[in-house]
Amino acid sequence: SAGIVEDPHKSRFLRARINYGATSSLTAGGGVEYLSSVTQEPAMPFINTSLRVFNNLLFSGEYTYGVRTKSTLTYRFTSNLQIDLNYTRYNKDQKAINLNYTEERKLALSMPLRIRNFSSYQRFTFYQVIFPLSTYKKGEWLFSGSFFGVNTNLSTYASFIADTKPTVYSNLSLALRLPELFVIMPQVQYEYTRNRLLSVKLALEKRLLTHGFLNMSYEYDFSSNRSMVEVGFRFDFSFAQTVLSMRQHDNKSTLMQYVRGSLLVDKKTKYSGYDNRSNVGKGGISIIPYLDLNANGSKDPGEPKVYGLNLHTNSGRVEKSEPDTTILILGLEPYTHCFINLDPNSFENIAWRLPIKTLSVVVDPNTLKYIEVPIAVAGEASGVVSLYENGEKRGLGRIIINFYTSNHKPAGKTLTEEGGYFSYLGLAPGSYIVRVDNVQLQKLGMKPDSDALLFVITQSTDGDIVNGLDFTLHKG
């Protein structure tokens, strides 16, 4: 990516990077940034890595020579509680980023909460900045939810600076739908430190002509004793938003009008579309789910794309392209991490499995990053374990069955049912060996008629099924 920075020097900016997926859990990369306003060393090489330690634990880090070191650690619990740890350390002599502090530390806890008809999202954030001679701390509690049909957003902030009294204030905004397509939106800002109102605002919006919105608002700022009245009209086309607004403030009238929208084009996925919101400077991700027929983790010719994958992200908006099954995540802030949770229950075919359920993707500006998601096709093997005794055969339950690859590595295990039947779903295409567990047989004093059976799982879009893997056990 490249561009001109809006600074007094009109600095030229260039960023080039390359990433390599070393394994399904590890990605490493590097590149170089160039900024012409940095006179001593305008070229700044960097390296980065991303590691999925467990399915719910992600680590990413980046080091830019002579500028900074930053890292992110994210863990998501089964309750959907997510913890994010961010740490950044800046070189004290760096000139690339116009900052006068040396360290940034951030801890964030976020969790959705649902109780009957009440649903909410909460996030607690602690932010610390280290200056050469002082420290700045900031805390934030964000509450967003719907309660009895009222959309509620409450943000509380606390700032702590050395040798000064903390500043604590809240911003509460509500949105209530009224009859005749009216929406009323009151908002209030209150400072706890001085026990005073900072500002109040009341907005009213009326939908017209399906995609048109007439809005009126009144705002009063108690700290400056100033008021503002605004009347406007917005019409949303599928490709652009048009706004006409008149504002009265400090005995001055302002007329404002604008049209905004964006065109999205991605050569790699051959996607083209438009949006009525601005995407300049934003980033995006193209998710390409496909059937990994040969289980090698990469998309090969002839492997088809898959429709129906569901996912959830911590930011952006998700759009699905019906014709080619591409999933787009748009409107992402650049140079941040987008965490994507893939739903393993997306597909009706139980043979389709997701080897990877969590992704962490670094967002680049003005770019749709291409991510291929393999869908493994699991094969199934089944049979019956019987006990031959007194001239009769009967099914035997709770017998351990072990599966191995052709090079004798464990591939899975299962237990027989009450009637001796067993099945195991989760085998990639290839050759396998199935055995009755020898340790258990020794304890039971039994021997099988066959020590092992060989079978092959072939490539198939629906998953291959192998039957008839039967064992007969004898006592003695």
Short mmCIF file of C-alpha atoms in Angstrom, two decimals:
data_model
loop_
_atom_site.label_atom_id
_atom_site.label_comp_id
_atom_site.label_asym_id
_atom_site.label_seq_id
_atom_site.Cartn_x
_atom_site.Cartn_y
_atom_site.Cartn_z
CA SER A 1 0.00 0.00 0.00
CA ALA A 2 1.15 3.54 -0.65
CA GLY A 3 -0.10 7.10 -0.35
CA ILE A 4 0.49 10.71 0.61
CA VAL A 5 0.27 11.62 4.31
CA GLU A 6 -1.84 14.68 5.14
CA ASP A 7 0.91 16.55 6.99
CA PRO A 8 2.72 19.86 6.26
CA HIS A 9 5.43 17.96 4.37
CA LYS A 10 3.05 15.87 2.20
CA SER A 11 5.13 12.87 3.20
CA ARG A 12 5.20 9.84 0.94
CA PHE A 13 4.28 6.54 2.59
CA LEU A 14 4.92 3.02 1.32
CA ARG A 15 4.31 -0.33 3.03
CA ALA A 16 5.10 -3.75 1.55
CA ARG A 17 4.75 -7.05 3.38
CA ILE A 18 4.64 -10.79 2.81
CA ASN A 19 3.30 -13.54 5.08
CA TYR A 20 3.91 -17.27 4.97
CA GLY A 21 1.69 -19.88 6.58
CA ALA A 22 4.32 -22.21 8.02
CA THR A 23 1.70 -24.48 9.61
CA SER A 24 -2.03 -24.37 10.24
CA SER A 25 -1.23 -22.63 13.55
CA LEU A 26 1.81 -20.48 12.72
CA THR A 27 2.16 -17.59 10.29
CA ALA A 28 5.37 -15.60 9.91
CA GLY A 29 6.14 -12.64 7.73
CA GLY A 30 7.92 -9.38 7.28
CA GLY A 31 8.26 -6.33 5.11
CA VAL A 32 9.33 -2.73 5.01
CA GLU A 33 7.75 0.68 5.61
CA TYR A 34 8.98 3.88 4.02
CA LEU A 35 8.13 7.38 5.27
CA SER A 36 9.88 10.29 3.56
CA SER A 37 9.47 12.66 6.53
CA VAL A 38 11.84 10.48 8.59
CA THR A 39 15.12 11.98 7.43
CA GLN A 40 17.64 9.64 9.10
CA GLU A 41 16.21 6.18 8.35
CA PRO A 42 13.10 6.50 6.17
CA ALA A 43 13.10 2.76 5.37
CA MET A 44 11.95 0.70 8.36
CA PRO A 45 12.04 -3.12 8.02
CA PHE A 46 9.76 -5.20 10.23
CA ILE A 47 8.94 -8.81 11.03
CA ASN A 48 5.70 -10.26 12.37
CA THR A 49 4.26 -13.55 13.51
CA SER A 50 0.90 -15.00 14.50
CA LEU A 51 0.50 -18.19 16.51
CA ARG A 52 -2.61 -20.10 17.50
CA VAL A 53 -1.45 -21.84 20.69
CA PHE A 54 -4.84 -23.48 21.27
CA ASN A 55 -8.16 -23.09 19.49
CA ASN A 56 -9.12 -20.25 21.85
CA LEU A 57 -5.66 -18.75 22.48
CA LEU A 58 -4.05 -16.48 19.88
CA PHE A 59 -0.75 -14.61 19.99
CA SER A 60 0.59 -12.10 17.49
CA GLY A 61 3.63 -9.87 17.54
CA GLU A 62 5.49 -7.38 15.37
CA TYR A 63 8.90 -5.75 15.57
CA THR A 64 9.79 -2.68 13.49
CA TYR A 65 13.51 -1.94 13.51
CA GLY A 66 14.29 1.26 15.38
CA VAL A 67 10.61 2.09 15.95
CA ARG A 68 8.57 -0.25 18.15
CA THR A 69 7.73 -3.73 19.41
CA LYS A 70 4.09 -4.70 19.87
CA SER A 71 2.27 -7.87 20.83
CA THR A 72 -1.30 -9.07 21.34
CA LEU A 73 -2.58 -12.05 23.32
CA THR A 74 -6.24 -13.08 23.07
CA TYR A 75 -8.10 -15.83 24.90
CA ARG A 76 -11.79 -16.68 24.54
CA PHE A 77 -13.54 -18.84 27.14
CA THR A 78 -16.37 -21.23 26.36
CA SER A 79 -18.71 -18.71 28.02
CA ASN A 80 -17.70 -16.21 25.25
CA LEU A 81 -15.78 -14.10 27.76
CA GLN A 82 -12.79 -12.72 25.83
CA ILE A 83 -9.56 -11.33 27.26
CA ASP A 84 -7.26 -9.15 25.14
CA LEU A 85 -3.79 -8.10 26.26
CA ASN A 86 -1.86 -5.53 24.20
CA TYR A 87 1.64 -4.24 24.82
CA THR A 88 3.64 -1.78 22.72
CA ARG A 89 7.11 -0.40 23.43
CA TYR A 90 8.55 2.47 21.39
CA ASN A 91 12.20 3.23 20.76
CA LYS A 92 12.96 6.46 22.62
CA ASP A 93 14.79 7.92 19.58
CA GLN A 94 12.22 6.97 16.92
CA LYS A 95 10.79 9.74 14.70
CA ALA A 96 8.38 7.73 12.55
CA ILE A 97 5.43 7.99 14.98
CA ASN A 98 4.78 11.39 16.51
CA LEU A 99 4.49 10.34 20.17
CA ASN A 100 6.18 11.44 23.37
CA TYR A 101 5.54 8.29 25.41
CA THR A 102 7.52 5.06 25.50
CA GLU A 103 5.02 2.31 26.36
CA GLU A 104 1.36 1.41 25.89
CA ARG A 105 -0.43 -1.28 27.87
CA LYS A 106 -4.02 -2.35 27.40
CA LEU A 107 -6.27 -4.95 29.01
CA ALA A 108 -9.78 -5.57 27.68
CA LEU A 109 -12.51 -7.92 28.93
CA SER A 110 -15.59 -8.36 26.76
CA MET A 111 -18.60 -10.62 27.05
CA PRO A 112 -22.14 -10.87 25.65
CA LEU A 113 -24.87 -11.40 28.24
CA ARG A 114 -28.38 -12.72 27.58
CA ILE A 115 -31.13 -13.11 30.18
CA ARG A 116 -34.55 -13.98 28.74
CA ASN A 117 -35.62 -10.95 26.68
CA PHE A 118 -32.58 -8.92 27.70
CA SER A 119 -29.40 -9.05 25.64
CA SER A 120 -26.29 -6.95 26.05
CA TYR A 121 -22.61 -6.62 25.25
CA GLN A 122 -20.16 -5.40 27.86
CA ARG A 123 -16.52 -4.43 27.61
CA PHE A 124 -14.13 -3.34 30.34
CA THR A 125 -10.90 -1.68 29.20
CA PHE A 126 -7.86 -0.52 31.13
CA TYR A 127 -5.34 1.58 29.22
CA GLN A 128 -1.96 2.78 30.49
CA VAL A 129 0.57 5.07 28.81
CA ILE A 130 4.10 5.45 30.16
CA PHE A 131 5.76 8.85 29.65
CA PRO A 132 9.41 9.53 30.52
CA LEU A 133 8.43 11.37 33.73
CA SER A 134 4.81 10.38 34.38
CA THR A 135 2.07 7.82 33.77
CA TYR A 136 -1.43 8.22 32.32
CA LYS A 137 -4.18 5.69 33.05
CA LYS A 138 -7.65 5.39 31.61
CA GLY A 139 -10.50 2.99 32.32
CA GLU A 140 -13.65 2.41 30.29
CA TRP A 141 -16.82 0.43 30.80
CA LEU A 142 -19.02 0.02 27.74
CA PHE A 143 -22.54 -1.35 28.07
CA SER A 144 -24.63 -1.86 24.95
CA GLY A 145 -27.90 -3.74 24.86
CA SER A 146 -31.63 -3.88 24.31
CA PHE A 147 -33.99 -3.72 27.28
CA PHE A 148 -37.77 -3.88 26.73
CA GLY A 149 -37.29 -2.66 23.16
CA VAL A 150 -35.06 0.29 24.14
CA ASN A 151 -31.55 0.27 22.65
CA THR A 152 -29.21 1.41 25.40
CA ASN A 153 -25.58 2.49 25.24
CA LEU A 154 -23.77 3.52 28.41
CA SER A 155 -20.09 4.41 28.37
CA THR A 156 -18.24 5.35 31.55
CA TYR A 157 -14.72 6.76 31.43
CA ALA A 158 -12.16 7.38 34.16
CA SER A 159 -8.86 9.22 33.59
CA PHE A 160 -5.98 9.19 36.07
CA ILE A 161 -3.00 11.53 35.76
CA ALA A 162 -0.29 11.74 38.40
CA ASP A 163 -0.81 14.45 41.07
CA THR A 164 -4.25 15.41 39.71
CA LYS A 165 -7.78 14.50 40.72
CA PRO A 166 -9.28 11.65 38.63
CA THR A 167 -11.90 12.56 36.05
CA VAL A 168 -14.90 10.25 35.84
CA TYR A 169 -17.87 10.78 33.53
CA SER A 170 -20.55 8.79 31.69
CA ASN A 171 -22.36 9.13 28.41
CA LEU A 172 -25.84 7.55 28.22
CA SER A 173 -27.79 7.33 24.97
CA LEU A 174 -31.14 5.65 24.32
CA ALA A 175 -33.09 4.85 21.16
CA LEU A 176 -36.82 4.15 21.40
CA ARG A 177 -39.04 3.29 18.45
CA LEU A 178 -42.40 5.08 18.40
CA PRO A 179 -45.49 4.58 16.24
CA GLU A 180 -45.54 5.92 12.67
CA LEU A 181 -41.84 5.06 12.13
CA PHE A 182 -40.55 7.65 14.60
CA VAL A 183 -37.41 7.09 16.67
CA ILE A 184 -36.58 9.28 19.67
CA MET A 185 -32.95 9.38 20.89
CA PRO A 186 -32.17 11.16 24.18
CA GLN A 187 -28.55 11.51 25.28
CA VAL A 188 -26.95 12.85 28.44
CA GLN A 189 -23.35 13.28 29.61
CA TYR A 190 -22.61 13.51 33.33
CA GLU A 191 -19.37 14.14 35.23
CA TYR A 192 -19.12 12.40 38.61
CA THR A 193 -15.97 14.23 39.70
CA ARG A 194 -17.78 17.58 39.97
CA ASN A 195 -21.34 16.18 40.20
CA ARG A 196 -22.59 18.13 37.20
CA LEU A 197 -24.25 17.67 33.84
CA LEU A 198 -21.93 18.24 30.91
CA SER A 199 -24.43 18.15 28.05
CA VAL A 200 -27.88 16.95 27.01
CA LYS A 201 -29.20 16.14 23.55
CA LEU A 202 -32.57 15.11 22.16
CA ALA A 203 -32.92 13.81 18.60
CA LEU A 204 -36.02 12.74 16.68
CA GLU A 205 -35.94 10.77 13.44
CA LYS A 206 -38.78 9.93 11.05
CA ARG A 207 -38.47 7.43 8.22
CA LEU A 208 -39.85 8.63 4.88
CA LEU A 209 -40.09 6.89 1.49
CA THR A 210 -38.57 3.63 2.80
CA HIS A 211 -34.96 4.84 2.51
CA GLY A 212 -35.38 8.47 3.57
CA PHE A 213 -34.86 9.87 7.07
CA LEU A 214 -35.94 13.28 8.40
CA ASN A 215 -34.07 14.16 11.60
CA MET A 216 -34.17 17.00 14.11
CA SER A 217 -32.02 17.52 17.20
CA TYR A 218 -31.37 19.95 20.03
CA GLU A 219 -28.19 19.97 22.11
CA TYR A 220 -27.09 22.08 25.06
CA ASP A 221 -23.54 22.22 26.46
CA PHE A 222 -23.56 23.28 30.13
CA SER A 223 -19.79 23.83 30.33
CA SER A 224 -19.88 26.51 27.61
CA ASN A 225 -23.56 27.54 27.95
CA ARG A 226 -24.11 27.01 24.24
CA SER A 227 -26.95 25.37 22.38
CA MET A 228 -27.29 23.93 18.89
CA VAL A 229 -30.34 23.10 16.76
CA GLU A 230 -30.09 20.94 13.64
CA VAL A 231 -32.60 19.83 11.00
CA GLY A 232 -31.62 17.47 8.21
CA PHE A 233 -32.70 14.91 5.65
CA ARG A 234 -30.82 11.76 4.62
CA PHE A 235 -31.61 9.40 1.78
CA ASP A 236 -29.84 6.06 1.54
CA PHE A 237 -29.29 4.69 -1.94
CA SER A 238 -27.74 1.23 -2.21
CA PHE A 239 -24.51 2.81 -3.46
CA ALA A 240 -24.41 6.18 -1.65
CA GLN A 241 -25.82 8.32 1.13
CA THR A 242 -27.04 11.86 0.43
CA VAL A 243 -27.42 14.34 3.28
CA LEU A 244 -28.81 17.88 3.47
CA SER A 245 -28.58 19.54 6.89
CA MET A 246 -29.02 23.02 8.42
CA ARG A 247 -27.45 23.86 11.79
CA GLN A 248 -28.00 26.87 14.08
CA HIS A 249 -25.13 27.45 16.51
CA ASP A 250 -23.91 30.62 18.29
CA ASN A 251 -26.26 32.81 16.23
CA LYS A 252 -24.71 31.37 13.10
CA SER A 253 -26.46 29.23 10.49
CA THR A 254 -24.64 26.53 8.57
CA LEU A 255 -25.95 24.66 5.53
CA MET A 256 -24.27 21.34 4.85
CA GLN A 257 -24.75 18.85 2.04
CA TYR A 258 -22.74 15.86 0.93
CA VAL A 259 -22.83 12.56 -0.93
CA ARG A 260 -20.73 9.63 0.21
CA GLY A 261 -20.24 6.03 -0.84
CA SER A 262 -17.60 3.64 -2.09
CA LEU A 263 -16.80 1.13 -4.83
CA LEU A 264 -15.20 -2.18 -3.83
CA VAL A 265 -13.16 -4.21 -6.32
CA ASP A 266 -11.11 -7.33 -5.58
CA LYS A 267 -9.24 -8.86 -8.51
CA LYS A 268 -8.31 -12.09 -6.75
CA THR A 269 -11.88 -13.11 -5.93
CA LYS A 270 -13.30 -11.19 -8.93
CA TYR A 271 -15.65 -9.43 -6.55
CA SER A 272 -17.02 -5.99 -7.34
CA GLY A 273 -19.66 -4.12 -5.39
CA TYR A 274 -20.59 -0.81 -3.87
CA ASP A 275 -21.47 0.48 -0.44
CA ASN A 276 -23.32 3.55 0.77
CA ARG A 277 -20.70 4.02 3.48
CA SER A 278 -17.17 5.29 2.97
CA ASN A 279 -14.49 2.58 2.90
CA VAL A 280 -11.51 4.80 2.09
CA GLY A 281 -8.71 3.88 4.48
CA LYS A 282 -10.68 0.90 5.77
CA GLY A 283 -9.69 -2.72 5.30
CA GLY A 284 -11.52 -5.93 4.51
CA ILE A 285 -11.18 -9.70 4.47
CA SER A 286 -12.33 -12.18 1.81
CA ILE A 287 -13.11 -15.61 3.28
CA ILE A 288 -13.03 -18.46 0.74
CA PRO A 289 -14.36 -21.74 2.21
CA TYR A 290 -13.55 -24.82 0.11
CA LEU A 291 -13.61 -28.61 0.35
CA ASP A 292 -10.11 -29.88 1.15
CA LEU A 293 -10.57 -33.24 -0.57
CA ASN A 294 -6.97 -34.42 -0.17
CA ALA A 295 -6.56 -32.98 3.36
CA ASN A 296 -3.35 -31.09 2.58
CA GLY A 297 -4.53 -27.74 3.99
CA SER A 298 -4.27 -25.78 0.72
CA LYS A 299 -6.68 -25.22 -2.15
CA ASP A 300 -5.81 -27.32 -5.18
CA PRO A 301 -7.37 -27.32 -8.68
CA GLY A 302 -10.68 -29.16 -8.69
CA GLU A 303 -11.48 -28.58 -5.03
CA PRO A 304 -14.89 -26.83 -4.98
CA LYS A 305 -15.95 -23.82 -2.95
CA VAL A 306 -18.47 -24.39 -0.17
CA TYR A 307 -21.61 -22.44 0.63
CA GLY A 308 -23.12 -22.14 4.09
CA LEU A 309 -20.21 -21.29 6.39
CA ASN A 310 -21.32 -19.07 9.29
CA LEU A 311 -18.94 -16.90 11.25
CA HIS A 312 -18.77 -14.18 13.89
CA THR A 313 -16.27 -11.33 14.15
CA ASN A 314 -15.32 -8.78 16.80
CA SER A 315 -15.58 -5.91 14.31
CA GLY A 316 -16.73 -4.95 10.81
CA ARG A 317 -19.82 -6.13 8.98
CA VAL A 318 -20.28 -9.46 7.23
CA GLU A 319 -21.62 -9.77 3.68
CA LYS A 320 -22.09 -13.01 1.76
CA SER A 321 -21.73 -13.20 -2.01
CA GLU A 322 -24.31 -15.77 -3.06
CA PRO A 323 -22.97 -16.57 -6.58
CA ASP A 324 -19.42 -17.59 -5.58
CA THR A 325 -19.80 -18.38 -1.81
CA THR A 326 -17.26 -15.68 -0.86
CA ILE A 327 -17.77 -14.15 2.60
CA LEU A 328 -16.66 -10.53 2.98
CA ILE A 329 -15.86 -8.71 6.22
CA LEU A 330 -15.87 -4.98 5.45
CA GLY A 331 -15.38 -1.67 7.24
CA LEU A 332 -12.43 -2.80 9.38
CA GLU A 333 -10.03 -0.39 11.05
CA PRO A 334 -6.54 -0.74 9.52
CA TYR A 335 -3.57 -2.12 11.46
CA THR A 336 -5.84 -3.88 13.95
CA HIS A 337 -6.55 -7.58 14.50
CA CYS A 338 -9.87 -9.00 13.35
CA PHE A 339 -10.78 -12.10 15.34
CA ILE A 340 -13.03 -14.51 13.45
CA ASN A 341 -14.89 -17.44 15.01
CA LEU A 342 -16.02 -20.09 12.52
CA ASP A 343 -19.19 -22.02 13.36
CA PRO A 344 -18.48 -25.79 13.26
CA ASN A 345 -22.23 -26.48 13.00
CA SER A 346 -22.68 -24.56 9.74
CA PHE A 347 -23.14 -27.54 7.42
CA GLU A 348 -25.88 -30.14 7.08
CA ASN A 349 -23.35 -32.77 5.96
CA ILE A 350 -21.86 -34.20 9.16
CA ALA A 351 -18.78 -35.33 7.22
CA TRP A 352 -17.72 -31.71 6.64
CA ARG A 353 -15.44 -30.60 9.46
CA LEU A 354 -13.61 -27.38 10.33
CA PRO A 355 -9.96 -28.08 11.27
CA ILE A 356 -9.57 -24.37 12.15
CA LYS A 357 -12.27 -22.68 14.22
CA THR A 358 -10.57 -19.37 15.14
CA LEU A 359 -8.66 -16.89 12.99
CA SER A 360 -6.71 -13.73 13.82
CA VAL A 361 -6.13 -11.52 10.77
CA VAL A 362 -4.15 -8.26 10.63
CA VAL A 363 -6.16 -5.66 8.70
CA ASP A 364 -4.42 -3.69 5.93
CA PRO A 365 -5.89 -0.39 4.67
CA ASN A 366 -7.64 -0.25 1.28
CA THR A 367 -7.15 -3.99 0.82
CA LEU A 368 -9.32 -7.10 0.85
CA LYS A 369 -7.11 -9.74 2.43
CA TYR A 370 -7.60 -13.19 0.86
CA ILE A 371 -8.09 -16.04 3.37
CA GLU A 372 -8.79 -19.63 2.27
CA VAL A 373 -10.61 -21.77 4.85
CA PRO A 374 -10.30 -25.55 4.32
CA ILE A 375 -13.31 -27.75 5.04
CA ALA A 376 -12.12 -31.29 5.77
CA VAL A 377 -14.19 -34.19 4.43
CA ALA A 378 -14.20 -36.88 7.11
CA GLY A 379 -14.51 -40.56 6.25
CA GLU A 380 -16.32 -43.11 8.39
CA ALA A 381 -15.36 -46.68 9.27
CA SER A 382 -17.67 -49.18 10.98
CA GLY A 383 -17.90 -52.82 11.96
CA VAL A 384 -18.99 -55.30 14.63
CA VAL A 385 -17.10 -56.99 17.47
CA SER A 386 -18.52 -60.39 18.44
CA LEU A 387 -17.65 -62.98 21.08
CA TYR A 388 -17.66 -66.63 19.94
CA GLU A 389 -18.63 -68.82 22.88
CA ASN A 390 -20.30 -72.23 23.16
CA GLY A 391 -20.83 -72.37 19.41
CA GLU A 392 -22.65 -69.01 19.29
CA LYS A 393 -21.68 -65.43 18.42
CA ARG A 394 -23.02 -62.40 20.24
CA GLY A 395 -22.18 -58.73 20.04
CA LEU A 396 -19.85 -57.40 22.71
CA GLY A 397 -20.16 -53.85 24.05
CA ARG A 398 -17.61 -51.39 25.53
CA ILE A 399 -14.69 -52.83 23.56
CA ILE A 400 -12.00 -50.28 22.61
CA ILE A 401 -11.28 -49.98 18.87
CA ASN A 402 -8.09 -48.18 17.78
CA PHE A 403 -7.41 -46.65 14.34
CA TYR A 404 -3.92 -46.02 12.95
CA THR A 405 -2.52 -44.47 9.79
CA SER A 406 -0.49 -46.60 7.37
CA ASN A 407 2.69 -45.50 9.18
CA HIS A 408 1.22 -46.65 12.53
CA LYS A 409 0.41 -43.23 13.98
CA PRO A 410 -2.80 -43.01 16.10
CA ALA A 411 -5.75 -41.69 14.07
CA GLY A 412 -8.61 -42.15 16.54
CA LYS A 413 -10.45 -44.53 18.85
CA THR A 414 -14.01 -45.49 19.72
CA LEU A 415 -16.05 -47.91 21.87
CA THR A 416 -18.42 -50.60 20.66
CA GLU A 417 -22.10 -50.25 21.50
CA GLU A 418 -24.13 -52.79 23.49
CA GLY A 419 -24.67 -54.99 20.43
CA GLY A 420 -21.01 -54.86 19.39
CA TYR A 421 -21.43 -52.25 16.64
CA PHE A 422 -18.83 -49.49 16.31
CA SER A 423 -18.27 -46.57 13.98
CA TYR A 424 -15.78 -43.73 13.82
CA LEU A 425 -16.23 -40.52 11.80
CA GLY A 426 -13.20 -38.29 11.31
CA LEU A 427 -10.73 -40.02 8.99
CA ALA A 428 -8.98 -38.11 6.21
CA PRO A 429 -8.46 -39.82 2.82
CA GLY A 430 -5.74 -42.46 3.03
CA SER A 431 -4.86 -45.99 4.18
CA TYR A 432 -5.65 -47.10 7.73
CA ILE A 433 -5.29 -49.99 10.17
CA VAL A 434 -7.96 -50.89 12.71
CA ARG A 435 -7.27 -53.05 15.79
CA VAL A 436 -9.06 -54.18 18.92
CA ASP A 437 -7.21 -52.74 21.92
CA ASN A 438 -4.61 -55.35 22.99
CA VAL A 439 -4.29 -54.11 26.57
CA GLN A 440 -8.03 -54.48 27.15
CA LEU A 441 -8.08 -57.93 25.52
CA GLN A 442 -5.28 -59.14 27.81
CA LYS A 443 -7.27 -58.00 30.86
CA LEU A 444 -10.38 -59.77 29.55
CA GLY A 445 -8.45 -62.90 28.59
CA MET A 446 -9.56 -62.79 24.97
CA LYS A 447 -7.92 -63.03 21.54
CA PRO A 448 -9.19 -61.74 18.16
CA ASP A 449 -9.42 -63.87 15.05
CA SER A 450 -7.59 -61.06 13.19
CA ASP A 451 -4.91 -58.94 14.77
CA ALA A 452 -5.62 -56.01 12.40
CA LEU A 453 -7.68 -55.07 9.35
CA LEU A 454 -6.57 -52.77 6.54
CA PHE A 455 -8.90 -50.37 4.75
CA VAL A 456 -8.78 -47.24 2.57
CA ILE A 457 -10.77 -43.98 2.81
CA THR A 458 -11.09 -42.55 -0.70
CA GLN A 459 -11.61 -38.91 -1.68
CA SER A 460 -15.26 -37.90 -1.84
CA THR A 461 -17.26 -34.69 -1.54
CA ASP A 462 -19.76 -36.42 0.77
CA GLY A 463 -17.26 -38.47 2.77
CA ASP A 464 -16.36 -42.12 2.15
CA ILE A 465 -17.92 -44.88 4.28
CA VAL A 466 -16.23 -48.25 4.89
CA ASN A 467 -18.29 -51.06 6.42
CA GLY A 468 -17.60 -54.66 7.37
CA LEU A 469 -14.63 -54.17 9.69
CA ASP A 470 -15.68 -57.13 11.84
CA PHE A 471 -13.74 -58.88 14.62
CA THR A 472 -14.54 -62.15 16.37
CA LEU A 473 -13.09 -62.67 19.84
CA HIS A 474 -12.34 -65.99 21.55
CA LYS A 475 -11.65 -66.68 25.21
CA GLY A 476 -8.40 -68.26 26.22
#
